[in-house]
Tab-separated table of C-alpha atoms in Angstrom:
chain	number	residue	atom	x	y	z
A	1	MET	CA	122.365	110.489	131.797
A	2	THR	CA	120.786	112.007	134.882
A	3	LEU	CA	117.900	110.458	136.835
A	4	LEU	CA	115.564	113.270	137.843
A	5	VAL	CA	112.641	112.887	140.245
A	6	GLN	CA	110.429	115.936	140.689
A	7	ASN	CA	107.644	116.610	143.185
A	8	LEU	CA	106.849	112.916	143.518
A	9	THR	CA	103.969	111.590	145.609
A	10	VAL	CA	104.017	107.815	146.156
A	11	ALA	CA	101.462	105.554	147.776
A	12	ARG	CA	101.009	102.113	149.246
A	13	GLY	CA	97.589	100.575	148.787
A	14	GLY	CA	96.311	103.904	147.495
A	15	VAL	CA	97.394	105.727	150.675
A	16	PRO	CA	100.014	108.488	150.127
A	17	VAL	CA	103.171	107.861	152.163
A	18	LEU	CA	105.604	110.389	150.686
A	19	THR	CA	104.838	113.661	148.988
A	20	GLY	CA	106.938	116.286	147.208
A	21	VAL	CA	110.057	114.125	146.851
A	22	THR	CA	112.584	115.711	144.516
A	23	LEU	CA	116.048	114.301	143.809
A	24	ARG	CA	118.751	114.315	141.144
A	25	LEU	CA	121.153	111.447	140.528
A	26	ASP	CA	124.002	112.029	138.095
A	27	ALA	CA	126.271	109.431	136.521
A	28	GLY	CA	128.982	108.265	138.895
A	29	LYS	CA	127.004	109.283	141.992
A	30	ALA	CA	125.291	107.418	144.818
A	31	LEU	CA	122.431	108.487	147.056
A	32	ILE	CA	121.603	106.936	150.424
A	33	LEU	CA	117.962	107.016	151.546
A	34	ARG	CA	117.451	107.411	155.267
A	35	GLY	CA	114.386	107.270	157.455
A	36	PRO	CA	112.784	105.109	160.115
A	37	ASN	CA	111.013	101.846	159.332
A	38	GLY	CA	107.784	102.689	157.564
A	39	ALA	CA	109.107	105.978	156.181
A	40	GLY	CA	108.423	104.881	152.592
A	41	LYS	CA	111.901	103.989	151.331
A	42	THR	CA	110.771	100.760	149.682
A	43	THR	CA	107.733	102.409	148.160
A	44	LEU	CA	109.867	105.182	146.686
A	45	LEU	CA	112.363	102.724	145.168
A	46	ARG	CA	109.587	100.584	143.702
A	47	THR	CA	108.007	103.661	142.136
A	48	ILE	CA	111.266	104.873	140.587
A	49	ALA	CA	111.841	101.329	139.296
A	50	GLY	CA	108.493	101.463	137.495
A	51	LEU	CA	106.881	98.708	139.548
A	52	GLN	CA	104.051	101.007	140.595
A	53	PRO	CA	102.854	104.375	139.321
A	54	PRO	CA	103.269	107.609	141.282
A	55	LEU	CA	100.220	109.542	142.372
A	56	ARG	CA	101.831	112.794	141.257
A	57	GLY	CA	105.156	114.057	139.953
A	58	THR	CA	107.585	112.923	137.281
A	59	ILE	CA	110.502	110.500	136.929
A	60	ASP	CA	112.890	111.147	134.041
A	61	GLY	CA	115.878	109.050	133.027
A	62	ALA	CA	114.757	105.710	134.473
A	63	GLU	CA	113.335	104.073	131.358
A	64	ASP	CA	115.166	100.809	130.578
A	65	ARG	CA	118.120	101.996	132.662
A	66	VAL	CA	117.209	100.675	136.102
A	67	ALA	CA	118.090	97.435	137.886
A	68	TYR	CA	116.116	96.923	141.103
A	69	GLY	CA	117.423	94.780	143.946
A	70	ALA	CA	114.872	94.084	146.675
A	71	HIS	CA	114.585	91.625	149.550
A	72	ALA	CA	114.067	88.619	147.268
A	73	ASP	CA	117.279	87.255	145.767
A	74	GLY	CA	115.701	86.299	142.435
A	75	LEU	CA	117.319	82.841	142.311
A	76	LYS	CA	115.889	79.573	141.014
A	77	ALA	CA	116.567	76.968	143.698
A	78	MET	CA	117.162	74.104	141.255
A	79	LEU	CA	119.642	76.021	139.121
A	80	SER	CA	123.285	76.433	140.042
A	81	VAL	CA	124.790	79.801	140.860
A	82	SER	CA	126.355	80.088	137.397
A	83	GLU	CA	123.132	78.947	135.694
A	84	ASN	CA	121.167	81.601	137.576
A	85	LEU	CA	123.613	84.314	136.581
A	86	ARG	CA	123.726	83.154	132.960
A	87	PHE	CA	119.929	83.217	132.841
A	88	TRP	CA	119.798	86.839	133.990
A	89	ALA	CA	122.703	87.766	131.729
A	90	ARG	CA	120.824	86.430	128.707
A	91	VAL	CA	117.691	88.311	129.717
A	92	TYR	CA	119.653	91.551	129.473
A	93	GLY	CA	121.748	90.642	126.446
A	94	GLU	CA	124.966	89.976	128.366
A	95	HIS	CA	127.000	86.774	128.181
A	96	ASP	CA	129.999	87.086	130.489
A	97	ILE	CA	129.398	86.356	134.189
A	98	THR	CA	133.075	86.173	135.153
A	99	ALA	CA	133.240	89.623	136.758
A	100	ALA	CA	130.051	89.028	138.736
A	101	LEU	CA	131.352	85.734	140.111
A	102	ALA	CA	134.663	87.323	141.076
A	103	ALA	CA	133.155	90.409	142.715
A	104	TYR	CA	131.255	88.306	145.247
A	105	ALA	CA	133.746	85.415	145.598
A	106	LEU	CA	131.233	83.036	144.018
A	107	GLU	CA	133.624	81.051	141.859
A	108	PRO	CA	133.907	78.193	144.431
A	109	LEU	CA	130.100	78.079	144.537
A	110	ARG	CA	129.404	78.364	140.823
A	111	ASP	CA	128.191	74.732	140.489
A	112	ARG	CA	126.212	74.670	143.735
A	113	LEU	CA	122.420	74.630	143.484
A	114	ALA	CA	121.046	77.938	144.704
A	115	GLY	CA	118.649	76.122	146.990
A	116	THR	CA	121.557	74.669	148.979
A	117	LEU	CA	123.240	78.004	149.687
A	118	SER	CA	123.236	79.759	153.027
A	119	ALA	CA	121.268	83.004	153.386
A	120	GLY	CA	124.430	85.065	152.981
A	121	GLN	CA	125.569	83.125	149.927
A	122	LYS	CA	122.149	83.553	148.314
A	123	ARG	CA	122.331	87.261	148.990
A	124	ARG	CA	125.744	87.502	147.342
A	125	ALA	CA	124.469	85.631	144.291
A	126	GLY	CA	121.388	87.839	144.166
A	127	LEU	CA	123.476	91.003	144.273
A	128	ALA	CA	125.763	89.621	141.558
A	129	ARG	CA	122.726	89.676	139.252
A	130	LEU	CA	122.931	93.459	139.175
A	131	MET	CA	126.293	93.319	137.471
A	132	VAL	CA	125.097	91.150	134.587
A	133	THR	CA	122.131	93.411	133.809
A	134	GLN	CA	124.442	96.110	132.439
A	135	ARG	CA	121.875	98.645	133.693
A	136	PRO	CA	123.494	101.954	134.712
A	137	VAL	CA	121.131	102.811	137.598
A	138	TRP	CA	120.987	100.469	140.591
A	139	LEU	CA	118.109	100.777	143.046
A	140	LEU	CA	118.861	98.777	146.188
A	141	ASP	CA	116.578	98.086	149.129
A	142	GLU	CA	118.495	97.007	152.276
A	143	PRO	CA	121.087	95.204	150.141
A	144	THR	CA	123.304	94.060	153.029
A	145	VAL	CA	120.676	91.918	154.785
A	146	SER	CA	122.204	88.491	155.647
A	147	LEU	CA	125.720	89.603	154.661
A	148	ASP	CA	128.701	89.223	156.980
A	149	THR	CA	131.428	91.840	157.274
A	150	ASP	CA	133.502	90.459	154.403
A	151	ALA	CA	130.486	90.258	152.090
A	152	VAL	CA	129.449	93.816	152.958
A	153	ALA	CA	132.926	94.897	151.857
A	154	MET	CA	132.480	92.954	148.598
A	155	PHE	CA	129.189	94.730	147.988
A	156	ALA	CA	130.668	98.161	148.737
A	157	GLY	CA	133.505	97.384	146.318
A	158	ALA	CA	131.046	96.373	143.614
A	159	VAL	CA	129.121	99.619	144.057
A	160	ASP	CA	132.347	101.653	143.987
A	161	ALA	CA	133.364	99.966	140.725
A	162	HIS	CA	129.905	100.581	139.269
A	163	LEU	CA	130.144	104.288	140.098
A	164	ALA	CA	133.680	104.516	138.745
A	165	GLY	CA	132.405	103.095	135.467
A	166	GLY	CA	129.807	105.835	135.153
A	167	GLY	CA	126.918	104.049	136.822
A	168	SER	CA	124.812	105.402	139.666
A	169	ALA	CA	122.945	103.987	142.644
A	170	ILE	CA	120.209	104.758	145.155
A	171	LEU	CA	120.405	102.671	148.303
A	172	ALA	CA	118.030	102.330	151.227
A	173	THR	CA	120.262	101.143	154.042
A	174	HIS	CA	120.996	101.725	157.707
A	175	ILE	CA	124.584	100.469	157.275
A	176	ASP	CA	127.559	102.771	156.740
A	177	LEU	CA	129.114	101.325	153.576
A	178	GLY	CA	131.943	103.827	153.388
A	179	LEU	CA	130.693	105.102	150.024
A	180	GLN	CA	131.122	108.639	148.795
A	181	ALA	CA	127.410	109.387	148.674
A	182	GLU	CA	124.888	112.055	149.451
A	183	THR	CA	122.119	111.315	151.940
A	184	LEU	CA	118.417	112.025	151.578
A	185	ASP	CA	116.336	111.851	154.743
A	186	LEU	CA	112.758	111.030	153.752
A	187	THR	CA	111.245	112.101	157.086
A	188	PRO	CA	110.318	115.617	155.892
A	189	TYR	CA	108.484	114.136	152.907
A	190	ARG	CA	106.189	111.852	154.864
A	191	ALA	CA	102.556	112.425	153.981
A	192	ALA	CA	100.127	113.466	156.684
A	193	PRO	CA	98.218	110.480	158.148
A	194	ASP	CA	94.978	109.649	156.406
A	195	ALA	CA	92.252	109.412	159.001
A	196	ARG	CA	90.341	106.964	156.811
A	197	HIS	CA	93.160	104.436	156.932
A	198	GLY	CA	95.082	105.202	160.112
A	199	ALA	CA	98.604	103.831	160.442
A	200	SER	CA	97.810	100.200	159.573
A	201	ASP	CA	99.625	100.403	156.252
A	202	GLU	CA	102.996	101.296	157.767
A	203	ALA	CA	104.013	97.671	158.182
A	204	PHE	CA	104.159	97.251	154.415
A	205	LEU	CA	106.262	100.304	153.512
């Protein structure tokens, strides 16, 4: 099923940051969002994920099909890696976490408390959550933060496998992941500055 965004205007704190965004994401495809810091990449992803409403425009094909991965890893510090993944798997009706552990080389860490992991290990465990959701559309905001070169390759492999299985993904990243993906530069969609608010909101986009 296709994800279709048409003439979308999104806002942060009631201030429009992007206007007229239109995109199409088919099964098996990936889209990379580009733009400088403050361009509105996070705001667009949050809106598509249903975490905030658009000011204008439509989003079709996202209902109950989206898994959103943001800056927070979504881990409970006092649960082990495997307990965290099993929790999220149960939330989404899945039971097997084996593939998620293997994709991010987490098997040796499965019994470690999440709170004792390094930043990179936490990130790997957080990204593994996407696999147990069984959601076909992944929305990812700077997913490679805290990852070393080997872990970035693990992530790229997981995305490739997701696409090969008929899934799709939109990623906001400045890193070349080597994916076969189209690129959407958000710069042309930036809304004109609102004189009532100035540029003070840019730090939160």
